[in-house]
Amino acid sequence: CHFCLVVGIKAVWKWDVWCQLQPKVGTCSAEENFYYNAQLDACQSFIFSGCDGNKNNFPTLVDCERHCKGSAFMAMKETEKTPFCDLQPNAGLCMTLIQRYYYDINENECKVFLYGGCGGNQNRFKTHSQCMERCTEEK
């Protein structure tokens, strides 16, 4: 398990990381699923292809809310295994509004977002080229 800690023979799920992943559309036939939007602290629908997704993907709104509601306010434990280029862009808690770039996993491209100046996560880069260099070499 890529994002798990193993305790004995039982894996402990890392929802603090998984609930902050971008929803991954995938590559097969389409169906409506739900993902957790960490900026809004709300579950939202998206069209999932049915394969090649990630853990921020739930068949029902209830499942999504049960696993993720409130996790935007939990400190995410950054580890060497945290896939930070897969995380949702996070503006943080301050209101400075600085232009930064985040990596979009579905379009394999870095995009602009407004960063508040404090908090947030590691999917945040000063330049487009820094973002592309860091996140495309990781894939």
Short mmCIF file of N, CA and C in Angstrom, two decimals, residues 26-30 48-51:
data_model
loop_
_atom_site.label_atom_id
_atom_site.label_comp_id
_atom_site.label_asym_id
_atom_site.label_seq_id
_atom_site.Cartn_x
_atom_site.Cartn_y
_atom_site.Cartn_z
N GLY A 26 -9.19 9.46 -14.95
CA GLY A 26 -8.96 8.10 -15.41
C GLY A 26 -9.09 7.97 -16.91
N THR A 27 -9.15 6.71 -17.40
CA THR A 27 -9.04 6.48 -18.84
C THR A 27 -10.09 5.55 -19.44
N CYS A 28 -11.14 5.19 -18.74
CA CYS A 28 -12.15 4.26 -19.27
C CYS A 28 -13.51 4.94 -19.43
N SER A 29 -14.60 4.16 -19.41
CA SER A 29 -15.94 4.72 -19.62
C SER A 29 -16.38 5.57 -18.42
N ALA A 30 -17.25 6.55 -18.67
CA ALA A 30 -17.57 7.57 -17.67
C ALA A 30 -18.73 7.21 -16.76
N PHE A 48 -15.94 10.27 -13.52
CA PHE A 48 -14.82 9.34 -13.39
C PHE A 48 -14.93 8.30 -14.49
N SER A 49 -13.81 7.97 -15.10
CA SER A 49 -13.82 7.04 -16.23
C SER A 49 -13.98 5.58 -15.82
N GLY A 50 -13.80 5.27 -14.55
CA GLY A 50 -13.96 3.89 -14.11
C GLY A 50 -12.65 3.14 -13.89
N CYS A 51 -11.52 3.72 -14.27
CA CYS A 51 -10.23 3.07 -14.01
C CYS A 51 -9.13 4.13 -13.94
#
